[in-house]
Amino acid sequence: MGNRSSSLKNFDVDDSKKFPHFAIKDLQEWSSEFNTKYPNGKMSLQDLEIMFKRFFPFGSP
């Protein structure tokens, strides 16, 4: 306790205060999914474009 680095792997309730418009459970789930899919904490440009197209199917990345 007390020793923590600032990374998504250590997302907790204190971090959720930065995003009050989202439910804590949602933030924890998204963080966990991101860490599972991108263990190094980074996503490629191709992955970002795929995500962008999912949210904005008629947009241009």
XYZ file of C-alpha atoms in Angstrom:
61
model
C 0.000 0.000 0.000
C 1.104 3.508 -0.668
C 3.506 2.586 -3.448
C 1.848 2.845 -6.806
C 2.923 3.954 -10.230
C 0.695 5.955 -12.512
C -0.394 3.422 -15.075
C -3.671 1.923 -16.184
C -2.706 -1.321 -14.476
C -3.216 0.407 -11.129
C -6.538 2.073 -11.907
C -8.523 2.529 -8.716
C -11.315 4.544 -7.157
C -9.069 7.606 -6.693
C -8.373 7.641 -10.433
C -12.098 7.513 -11.153
C -12.504 10.979 -9.626
C -10.896 12.348 -12.808
C -13.855 10.953 -14.787
C -16.951 11.583 -12.649
C -19.369 11.162 -15.564
C -18.512 7.425 -15.879
C -19.443 4.656 -13.453
C -16.466 3.282 -11.493
C -17.269 -0.283 -12.576
C -17.234 0.780 -16.244
C -13.866 2.493 -15.870
C -12.383 -0.528 -14.118
C -13.758 -2.865 -16.802
C -12.413 -0.699 -19.649
C -9.038 -0.454 -17.938
C -8.879 -4.214 -17.440
C -9.860 -4.898 -21.060
C -7.272 -2.418 -22.337
C -4.537 -3.992 -20.211
C -5.482 -7.458 -21.441
C -5.450 -6.447 -25.095
C -2.460 -4.069 -24.873
C -0.187 -5.346 -22.065
C 2.541 -2.821 -22.927
C 0.036 0.030 -22.481
C 0.208 1.117 -26.120
C -2.018 0.548 -29.122
C -0.942 0.715 -32.732
C -2.204 3.285 -35.210
C -4.069 0.482 -36.985
C -5.823 -0.506 -33.731
C -6.773 3.132 -33.125
C -8.210 3.446 -36.643
C -10.260 0.266 -36.168
C -11.660 1.608 -32.894
C -12.375 5.002 -34.466
C -14.285 3.356 -37.334
C -16.357 1.361 -34.834
C -17.484 4.519 -33.050
C -17.706 6.743 -36.129
C -18.515 4.483 -39.108
C -19.015 7.396 -41.507
C -16.023 9.415 -40.322
C -12.501 9.559 -41.676
C -9.665 8.687 -39.283
